[in-house]
Amino acid sequence: MIAIESLSFDMPGAGKSKRILNDINIHVGRGECFGLVGESGSGKTSILKCLAGQFKGWEGGIAVQGKSIADTSLKERSNTMQMVFQDPYGALHPRHTIRKILNEPLAIKGLPDKAERIHKALKDVGLDESFLPRYPHQLSGGQRQRVAIARAIILDPDIILLDEPTSALDVSVQAEILNLLASLHHRRQLTYLMVSHDLGVIAHLCERVAVMKAGEVVEVVAREDLIEGNVTHNYTQSLLQHAFSRE
Amino acid sequence: MKSTETLKNPGYALGARSEAQPSRMTFWIKSFKKLCKNPLSASGVVIVALLLVCAIAAPLIATHNPLEQDLGRILASPSLAHWFGTDEYGRDIFSRIVYGSRVTLYIIFLVTIIVGPIGLLIGTMSGYFGGWVDSVFMRITDIFISFPSLVLALAFVAALGPGLEHAVIAIAITSWPPVARLARAETLTFRNSDYVVAAQLQGASSFRILFHYISLMCLPSLIVRLTMNMATVILTAAALGFLGLGAQPPLPEWGAMISTGRSYMLESWWLVAFPGAAIMLVSLAFNLLGDGLRDLLDPRTE
């Protein structure tokens, strides 16, 4: 579904550029939930930004559904790939009502039955139609993240990029959103590529995890191995230790 | 799956809706009340409202015909018959000031509807696209900014010929660059926000993003800026009128009234004092109103 091969990216800066991704190889299968963990600055989000078309000028190959994304525009990709952002406060336009937010992707695509699709997407994320005339600032963080998820699934994409979708939320709300994501994953046969620094969140949702450090993938582990501590690389072991020592 | 909010509070979805989301009308009333809480901006609102009333109901308010000459009563000092006195042709100054508010509003209105869209379009485009679009637009803006605005306006009026419409064009040409710069600066802060990225991922065209996403965010500060700008527009229009390049006689324009009254200033102070006071009062009012609107609209002050 997603094939990333020897991806490298240099962040252009003043003077000399800085290499933030180095020779990344990741393959995500159809219907899989793949996680990316690592500390801040390890390049997890940069991979998503390359996929989402925000970073240009990367080297290597990224193919989505067998087609290289260098050859397809964002508009062509919008039916296959959508994204949910970390910050539920910044992800929704503050002066658009929920109706307008959900209507926009349908209007851009010129799809019929807008009201029905909006109703269905809202139902899927556990909201009702009374939210439609409201503005984002009238909603709680969890509700906003639900709207953001509804916006991502309303075009029926196959892939959803999740950029730390729960890290800005309360613990109780985190669990709700994670359960929502898990149930959507099963019901809609979605493929997830999820970034998080929280091993617990990753282990809850993802089948396989790539551990990243300083712009490189050090290890790809399955969920079972992660839970049992069956990891080979030193860095992954220390990550696991930290995760457990916190609990 | 029901939302937790609905579970916790069953009335949330059914009953309390009108309470949760006030209608547009109550929003406006609330904003207006908030604006009037500050005495300074309230006085701005009152003066601008008075200006509007004067302009709309000029024939009802004016005591005389502003163009009617009465050579038997020239340079009469303020009295009950002529509240603000008469000018060198015996025309009633109060009536001329009342009718002059029409000219002033006409200039403000035209300049604002020219400058607002042009500044917004150029600013958001150069901020959003960046690269060579930005360079070209910003260099053009720099060129216009580097001229003193009155001198540039003078040059345009001199080229086009004196007249009210030409004064409007000249003022508009000199006052769009600051607006464009503001719109560009605002755009730069929004162009990489998550909701713009989300719109790009949905396949929105650049112009859709500019009009539906970025312009909306620029509007509040732009409205504030344009309101403050109105004070400058009034002063520039008065200056052009004073130099004889704006409104042409016998049109009662405040700047032109000061200009002709200047020759009689020492003996008949009312020729200059009243139009001058009108200009000062109205430009002050627009500044106060702009300050009030900034407190109201600018999200950063909340």
XYZ file of C-alpha atoms in Angstrom:
549
model
C 0.000 0.000 0.000
C 2.743 2.416 1.004
C 6.264 1.640 -0.115
C 9.034 3.946 1.003
C 12.404 3.094 -0.431
C 15.727 4.677 0.495
C 14.043 7.969 1.330
C 16.394 10.798 2.279
C 15.572 14.389 2.945
C 17.733 17.425 3.587
C 16.073 20.327 5.366
C 17.263 23.395 3.502
C 18.563 25.928 5.985
C 20.636 29.054 6.047
C 24.115 28.157 4.841
C 24.203 24.377 4.821
C 21.276 22.025 4.790
C 20.676 19.473 7.504
C 19.939 15.839 6.777
C 16.840 14.886 8.743
C 15.892 11.629 7.016
C 18.500 9.105 5.990
C 17.823 6.005 3.889
C 14.363 5.127 5.198
C 12.807 1.857 4.025
C 9.253 1.110 5.103
C 6.585 -1.098 3.590
C 3.045 -0.903 4.858
C 0.580 -3.511 3.666
C -3.107 -3.026 2.854
C -5.234 -2.778 5.974
C -2.213 -2.667 8.218
C -1.666 -0.254 11.048
C 1.952 0.777 11.066
C 3.525 2.866 13.801
C 6.497 5.182 13.882
C 8.057 5.857 17.277
C 11.063 7.841 18.345
C 11.966 10.854 20.366
C 11.428 14.445 19.243
C 13.460 15.335 16.210
C 13.963 11.764 15.098
C 12.156 12.471 11.833
C 8.856 10.640 12.378
C 6.669 13.560 11.368
C 9.007 14.405 8.497
C 8.117 11.098 6.841
C 4.437 12.032 7.008
C 5.196 15.481 5.638
C 7.025 13.950 2.677
C 3.996 11.721 2.063
C 1.567 14.615 2.447
C 3.477 16.734 -0.039
C 4.572 19.396 2.407
C 8.254 18.621 2.032
C 9.522 18.734 -1.490
C 12.918 17.844 -2.821
C 13.342 14.483 -1.073
C 15.372 11.721 -2.661
C 14.458 8.094 -3.031
C 11.093 6.586 -3.821
C 7.669 6.828 -2.219
C 4.899 4.816 -3.845
C 1.277 4.793 -2.729
C -0.789 1.960 -4.174
C 2.008 1.227 -6.597
C 2.104 4.755 -8.003
C 5.025 7.014 -7.250
C 3.805 10.148 -5.480
C 6.316 12.247 -7.361
C 4.127 11.696 -10.448
C 0.734 12.332 -8.862
C -0.634 15.644 -7.602
C -2.129 16.151 -4.171
C -5.526 16.437 -5.798
C -5.202 12.962 -7.355
C -4.001 11.561 -4.049
C -6.804 13.116 -2.031
C -9.071 10.128 -2.671
C -6.532 7.656 -1.315
C -4.800 9.507 1.471
C -5.924 11.887 4.209
C -4.324 13.099 7.400
C -5.268 13.697 11.035
C -3.160 16.238 12.859
C -1.671 16.460 16.296
C -3.201 19.722 17.421
C -7.010 19.654 17.334
C -7.020 23.419 17.903
C -5.018 24.234 14.791
C -6.404 21.578 12.474
C -9.848 23.126 12.036
C -10.369 26.537 10.497
C -11.470 28.763 13.402
C -13.998 30.683 11.311
C -15.633 27.752 9.554
C -18.613 25.966 11.046
C -18.434 22.189 11.376
C -20.857 21.994 8.451
C -18.522 24.025 6.265
C -15.469 22.030 7.406
C -17.099 18.747 6.435
C -18.676 20.175 3.301
C -15.408 21.516 1.873
C -13.865 18.205 0.743
C -17.191 17.205 -0.861
C -17.492 20.576 -2.597
C -13.914 20.360 -3.891
C -14.610 16.923 -5.309
C -18.067 17.934 -6.530
C -19.674 14.878 -4.945
C -23.473 14.468 -4.759
C -25.529 13.664 -1.616
C -23.499 16.004 0.553
C -25.943 15.990 3.482
C -26.029 12.193 3.598
C -22.273 11.826 3.491
C -21.822 14.399 6.244
C -24.424 12.623 8.353
C -22.684 9.288 7.871
C -19.210 10.639 8.645
C -20.490 12.321 11.803
C -22.212 9.124 12.887
C -19.034 7.161 12.283
C -17.086 9.352 14.679
C -19.824 9.406 17.313
C -21.132 12.929 16.868
C -24.631 14.039 15.939
C -25.996 16.706 13.640
C -26.436 19.274 16.385
C -22.736 20.015 15.985
C -23.076 21.182 12.394
C -23.851 24.888 12.962
C -21.122 25.288 15.573
C -17.660 26.723 15.365
C -14.574 24.779 16.495
C -14.047 27.007 19.536
C -17.408 25.868 20.879
C -16.194 22.251 20.972
C -13.944 20.387 23.369
C -10.568 19.013 22.282
C -11.874 15.467 21.916
C -14.863 16.626 19.888
C -12.607 18.614 17.608
C -10.388 15.633 17.026
C -13.520 13.641 16.147
C -14.477 16.311 13.608
C -10.935 16.173 12.206
C -11.253 12.396 11.852
C -14.675 12.808 10.217
C -13.119 15.232 7.735
C -10.373 12.707 6.986
C -12.752 9.789 6.350
C -15.471 11.675 4.500
C -13.739 11.183 1.140
C -13.444 7.437 1.797
C -9.661 7.255 1.619
C -7.752 3.992 1.893
C -4.895 5.439 3.883
C -4.955 7.783 6.847
C -1.821 9.448 8.132
C -2.030 10.000 11.868
C 0.338 12.586 13.271
C 0.260 12.013 17.045
C -3.539 12.154 17.010
C -3.920 11.752 20.776
C -0.923 13.473 22.330
C -2.690 16.815 22.791
C -5.659 15.234 24.583
C -6.514 14.205 28.134
C -5.813 10.599 29.029
C -9.496 9.632 29.180
C -10.201 11.325 25.861
C -7.086 9.681 24.398
C -8.591 6.280 25.064
C -11.865 7.269 23.390
C -10.093 8.536 20.283
C -7.877 5.444 20.127
C -10.915 3.177 20.372
C -12.620 5.211 17.671
C -9.575 4.886 15.424
C -9.415 1.151 16.091
C -13.086 0.615 15.273
C -12.815 2.698 12.090
C -9.789 0.650 11.142
C -11.818 -2.548 11.320
C -15.036 -1.225 9.821
C -13.578 0.650 6.894
C -10.517 -1.488 6.165
C -8.269 1.526 6.517
C -4.511 1.541 6.362
C -2.931 3.641 9.094
C 0.502 5.164 9.256
C 0.704 6.515 12.760
C 3.332 8.662 14.395
C 3.622 8.745 18.157
C 6.201 9.042 20.864
C 4.021 7.027 23.208
C 4.808 3.320 23.048
C 1.579 2.498 24.869
C -0.517 4.206 22.211
C 1.443 2.502 19.449
C 1.197 -0.925 21.048
C -2.552 -0.491 21.483
C -3.229 0.214 17.833
C -0.363 -0.862 15.607
C 0.658 -4.293 14.359
C 4.172 -3.275 13.431
C 6.359 -0.449 14.632
C 9.415 1.233 13.169
C 11.691 2.669 15.824
C 13.424 5.816 14.643
C 16.469 7.620 15.896
C 18.211 10.647 14.406
C 16.585 10.313 11.009
C 17.090 6.552 10.614
C 14.948 3.499 11.203
C 16.874 1.396 13.728
C 14.451 -1.491 13.939
C 11.025 -2.688 12.787
C 9.294 -4.789 15.458
C 5.969 -6.577 15.628
C 3.551 -5.697 18.418
C 3.945 -9.029 20.197
C 7.714 -8.702 20.285
C 7.425 -5.183 21.590
C 5.127 -6.232 24.427
C 7.294 -9.179 25.354
C 10.472 -7.156 25.136
C 11.786 -9.240 22.259
C 13.856 -6.473 20.745
C 17.392 -6.564 19.489
C 18.530 -2.997 19.186
C 19.895 -1.189 22.252
C 17.933 1.951 21.535
C 14.623 0.094 21.388
C 15.464 -1.603 24.675
C 16.150 1.690 26.383
C 12.913 3.126 24.954
C 11.023 0.164 26.380
C 12.705 0.531 29.740
C 11.743 4.199 29.916
C 8.172 3.384 28.967
C 7.943 0.792 31.725
C 9.753 2.806 34.360
C 7.173 5.553 33.890
C 4.408 3.121 34.665
C -21.663 4.854 19.323
C -23.075 7.869 21.099
C -20.952 10.852 21.926
C -20.068 11.109 25.578
C -21.453 14.623 25.743
C -24.853 13.375 24.698
C -24.662 10.635 27.314
C -23.637 12.959 30.107
C -26.202 15.603 29.279
C -29.195 14.329 27.314
C -30.612 17.815 26.853
C -27.408 18.840 25.106
C -28.483 17.566 21.729
C -32.170 18.447 21.993
C -33.078 21.341 24.224
C -30.236 23.664 24.996
C -29.196 24.257 21.448
C -30.394 27.812 21.028
C -28.496 28.671 24.192
C -25.279 27.064 23.041
C -25.162 28.835 19.702
C -26.397 32.397 19.666
C -27.885 33.560 16.403
C -26.086 35.976 14.129
C -28.240 38.885 15.253
C -27.440 38.519 18.951
C -23.786 38.168 18.010
C -23.857 41.565 16.322
C -25.712 43.156 19.215
C -23.235 41.670 21.681
C -20.259 42.920 19.670
C -21.808 46.357 19.412
C -22.342 46.482 23.171
C -18.753 45.415 23.739
C -17.581 48.137 21.368
C -19.576 50.777 23.232
C -18.228 49.752 26.626
C -15.013 51.636 25.987
C -15.938 55.366 26.160
C -13.336 56.323 23.542
C -14.509 53.879 20.896
C -18.118 54.655 21.845
C -17.504 58.326 21.046
C -15.946 57.202 17.753
C -19.092 55.227 16.977
C -21.301 58.196 17.853
C -19.377 60.657 15.661
C -19.242 58.291 12.698
C -22.979 57.639 13.131
C -23.576 61.408 13.185
C -21.534 61.752 10.001
C -23.688 59.086 8.355
C -26.901 60.774 9.509
C -25.623 64.138 8.223
C -24.813 62.669 4.841
C -28.101 60.787 4.464
C -30.390 63.510 5.807
C -28.396 66.514 4.578
C -31.409 68.331 3.039
C -33.313 67.994 6.335
C -30.465 69.102 8.594
C -29.045 71.945 6.526
C -30.649 75.298 7.240
C -29.811 76.819 3.848
C -28.998 75.755 0.330
C -25.230 75.191 0.429
C -24.722 76.650 -3.027
C -27.010 79.689 -2.691
C -25.059 82.946 -2.683
C -26.230 85.966 -0.751
C -23.887 88.808 -1.565
C -25.675 91.080 0.899
C -24.538 88.919 3.829
C -20.961 87.988 3.038
C -18.564 87.027 5.841
C -21.289 87.268 8.479
C -20.141 86.043 11.883
C -21.927 83.095 13.543
C -25.451 84.031 14.563
C -28.853 82.428 15.023
C -29.629 82.720 11.310
C -26.238 81.373 10.235
C -24.938 79.076 13.003
C -21.410 78.864 11.671
C -21.457 82.212 9.836
C -21.243 82.767 6.079
C -18.361 82.682 3.615
C -17.085 85.212 1.098
C -20.120 84.658 -1.181
C -22.614 84.720 1.661
C -23.141 80.916 1.624
C -24.148 79.319 4.925
C -21.112 77.467 6.340
C -23.138 75.098 8.520
C -25.102 73.875 5.503
C -21.935 73.536 3.479
C -20.320 71.429 6.207
C -23.407 69.200 6.388
C -23.384 68.687 2.631
C -19.601 68.309 2.721
C -20.050 65.154 4.813
C -21.508 63.566 1.656
C -18.349 64.359 -0.293
C -16.152 63.038 2.519
C -18.112 59.798 2.868
C -18.137 59.356 -0.893
C -14.330 59.581 -0.983
C -13.885 57.251 2.021
C -16.288 54.699 0.609
C -14.764 54.624 -2.877
C -11.175 54.523 -1.638
C -11.954 51.720 0.814
C -13.719 49.493 -1.695
C -10.821 49.970 -4.124
C -8.011 49.564 -1.599
C -9.456 46.674 0.430
C -9.803 44.061 -2.333
C -6.587 45.110 -4.118
C -4.532 45.006 -0.914
C -6.083 41.717 0.161
C -5.547 40.054 -3.206
C -1.947 41.188 -3.679
C -0.992 40.575 -0.049
C -2.491 37.096 0.264
C -1.160 36.012 -3.114
C 2.392 37.079 -2.421
C 2.263 35.612 1.084
C 0.777 32.293 0.003
C 2.685 31.604 -3.202
C 6.000 33.053 -2.075
C 8.930 32.761 -4.477
C 8.983 35.025 -7.506
C 5.321 36.063 -7.118
C 6.187 37.406 -3.697
C 9.330 39.152 -4.961
C 7.548 40.868 -7.853
C 4.542 42.013 -5.804
C 6.617 43.169 -2.871
C 9.055 45.160 -5.028
C 6.089 46.921 -6.666
C 4.719 47.622 -3.191
C 8.113 48.937 -2.095
C 8.181 51.352 -5.017
C 4.756 52.738 -4.087
C 5.678 52.943 -0.411
C 8.926 54.803 -1.077
C 7.055 57.799 -2.547
C 5.587 60.293 -0.082
C 1.911 59.568 -0.535
C 0.755 63.155 -0.937
C 3.393 63.824 -3.595
C 2.384 60.692 -5.488
C -1.286 61.676 -5.225
C -0.382 65.155 -6.475
C 1.438 63.695 -9.444
C -1.526 61.483 -10.339
C -4.043 64.311 -10.038
C -1.757 66.567 -12.058
C -1.593 63.903 -14.769
C -5.319 63.079 -14.743
C -6.596 66.582 -14.096
C -8.292 67.927 -10.953
C -11.592 66.436 -9.849
C -13.167 64.350 -7.134
C -12.954 60.991 -8.942
C -9.333 61.577 -9.859
C -8.561 62.451 -6.247
C -10.163 59.150 -5.231
C -8.032 57.197 -7.699
C -4.900 59.042 -6.576
C -5.595 58.351 -2.907
C -6.395 54.704 -3.620
C -3.147 54.253 -5.514
C -1.134 55.652 -2.626
C -2.898 53.804 0.170
C -3.037 50.145 -0.941
C 0.607 49.186 -0.182
C 0.337 49.156 3.638
C -2.829 47.067 3.347
C -1.097 44.589 1.034
C 1.840 44.324 3.419
C -0.449 43.648 6.337
C -2.345 40.973 4.394
C 0.962 39.371 3.388
C 2.258 39.319 6.951
C -0.998 37.752 8.157
C -0.929 35.202 5.348
C 2.606 34.128 6.244
C 1.405 33.157 9.716
C -1.456 31.021 8.338
C -0.063 29.447 5.194
C 1.493 26.454 6.947
C -1.238 25.915 9.505
C -2.789 22.489 9.754
C -6.147 23.492 8.298
C -4.470 24.823 5.170
C -2.464 21.588 4.853
C -5.697 19.647 5.323
C -7.324 21.639 2.524
C -4.342 20.971 0.273
C -4.631 17.269 1.027
C -8.291 17.428 0.044
C -7.174 18.741 -3.322
C -8.328 22.332 -2.871
C -7.056 24.704 -5.537
C -4.793 27.572 -4.530
C -7.519 30.098 -5.191
C -9.998 28.174 -3.072
C -7.499 28.210 -0.222
C -6.842 31.917 -0.723
C -10.517 32.913 -0.751
C -12.086 30.410 1.621
C -9.317 29.936 4.148
C -6.666 32.637 4.214
C -8.731 35.721 3.346
C -11.148 34.891 6.166
C -8.307 34.927 8.650
C -6.882 38.193 7.298
C -10.199 40.059 7.321
C -10.359 41.194 10.978
C -6.992 42.926 11.028
C -7.655 44.249 7.537
C -10.949 45.834 8.615
C -9.170 47.484 11.537
C -6.437 48.739 9.253
C -8.908 50.091 6.701
C -10.860 51.913 9.411
C -7.686 53.557 10.678
C -6.808 54.259 7.069
C -10.050 56.226 6.641
C -8.648 58.970 8.883
C -5.622 59.291 6.587
C -7.888 59.259 3.548
C -9.913 62.162 4.942
C -6.744 64.143 5.604
C -5.281 63.424 2.166
C -8.571 64.313 0.493
C -8.699 67.554 2.482
C -5.086 68.299 1.548
C -5.811 67.709 -2.136
C -8.915 69.880 -1.845
C -6.864 72.554 -0.102
C -4.374 72.535 -2.974
C -7.261 72.880 -5.414
C -6.754 69.416 -6.903
C -9.632 67.548 -5.288
C -13.280 68.555 -5.327
C -13.877 71.572 -7.529
C -15.955 74.610 -6.543
C -18.779 75.075 -5.866
C -18.850 71.535 -4.365
C -18.727 71.943 -0.575
C -15.570 69.967 0.257
C -14.043 70.657 3.674
C -10.426 70.983 2.507
C -11.411 73.305 -0.329
C -13.476 75.383 2.134
C -10.390 75.899 4.307
C -8.366 76.762 1.244
C -10.696 79.539 0.077
C -11.316 80.737 3.630
C -7.590 81.142 4.195
C -7.558 84.609 2.578
C -10.125 85.898 5.083
C -8.776 83.952 8.037
C -7.586 86.873 10.128
C -10.871 88.811 10.051
C -13.307 85.895 9.726
C -11.983 82.942 11.740
C -15.175 80.894 11.249
C -14.386 80.284 7.584
C -11.470 78.072 8.533
C -12.241 76.982 12.076
C -15.472 75.064 11.425
C -14.396 72.988 8.413
C -11.066 72.368 10.178
C -12.882 71.191 13.292
C -15.068 68.913 11.155
C -12.014 67.297 9.531
C -10.279 66.858 12.864
C -13.356 65.433 14.568
C -14.142 62.923 11.843
C -10.597 61.651 11.379
C -10.252 61.357 15.149
C -13.521 59.424 15.235
C -12.304 56.934 12.627
C -9.078 56.421 14.575
C -11.015 55.771 17.787
C -13.386 53.438 15.970
C -10.428 51.572 14.500
C -8.896 51.149 17.948
C -12.199 49.856 19.270
C -12.566 47.426 16.379
C -9.063 46.135 16.985
C -9.939 45.304 20.571
C -13.054 43.598 19.299
C -11.786 41.709 16.264
C -8.116 40.997 16.697
C -7.829 37.410 17.974
C -4.438 38.147 19.515
C -5.875 40.587 22.025
C -8.397 38.085 23.337
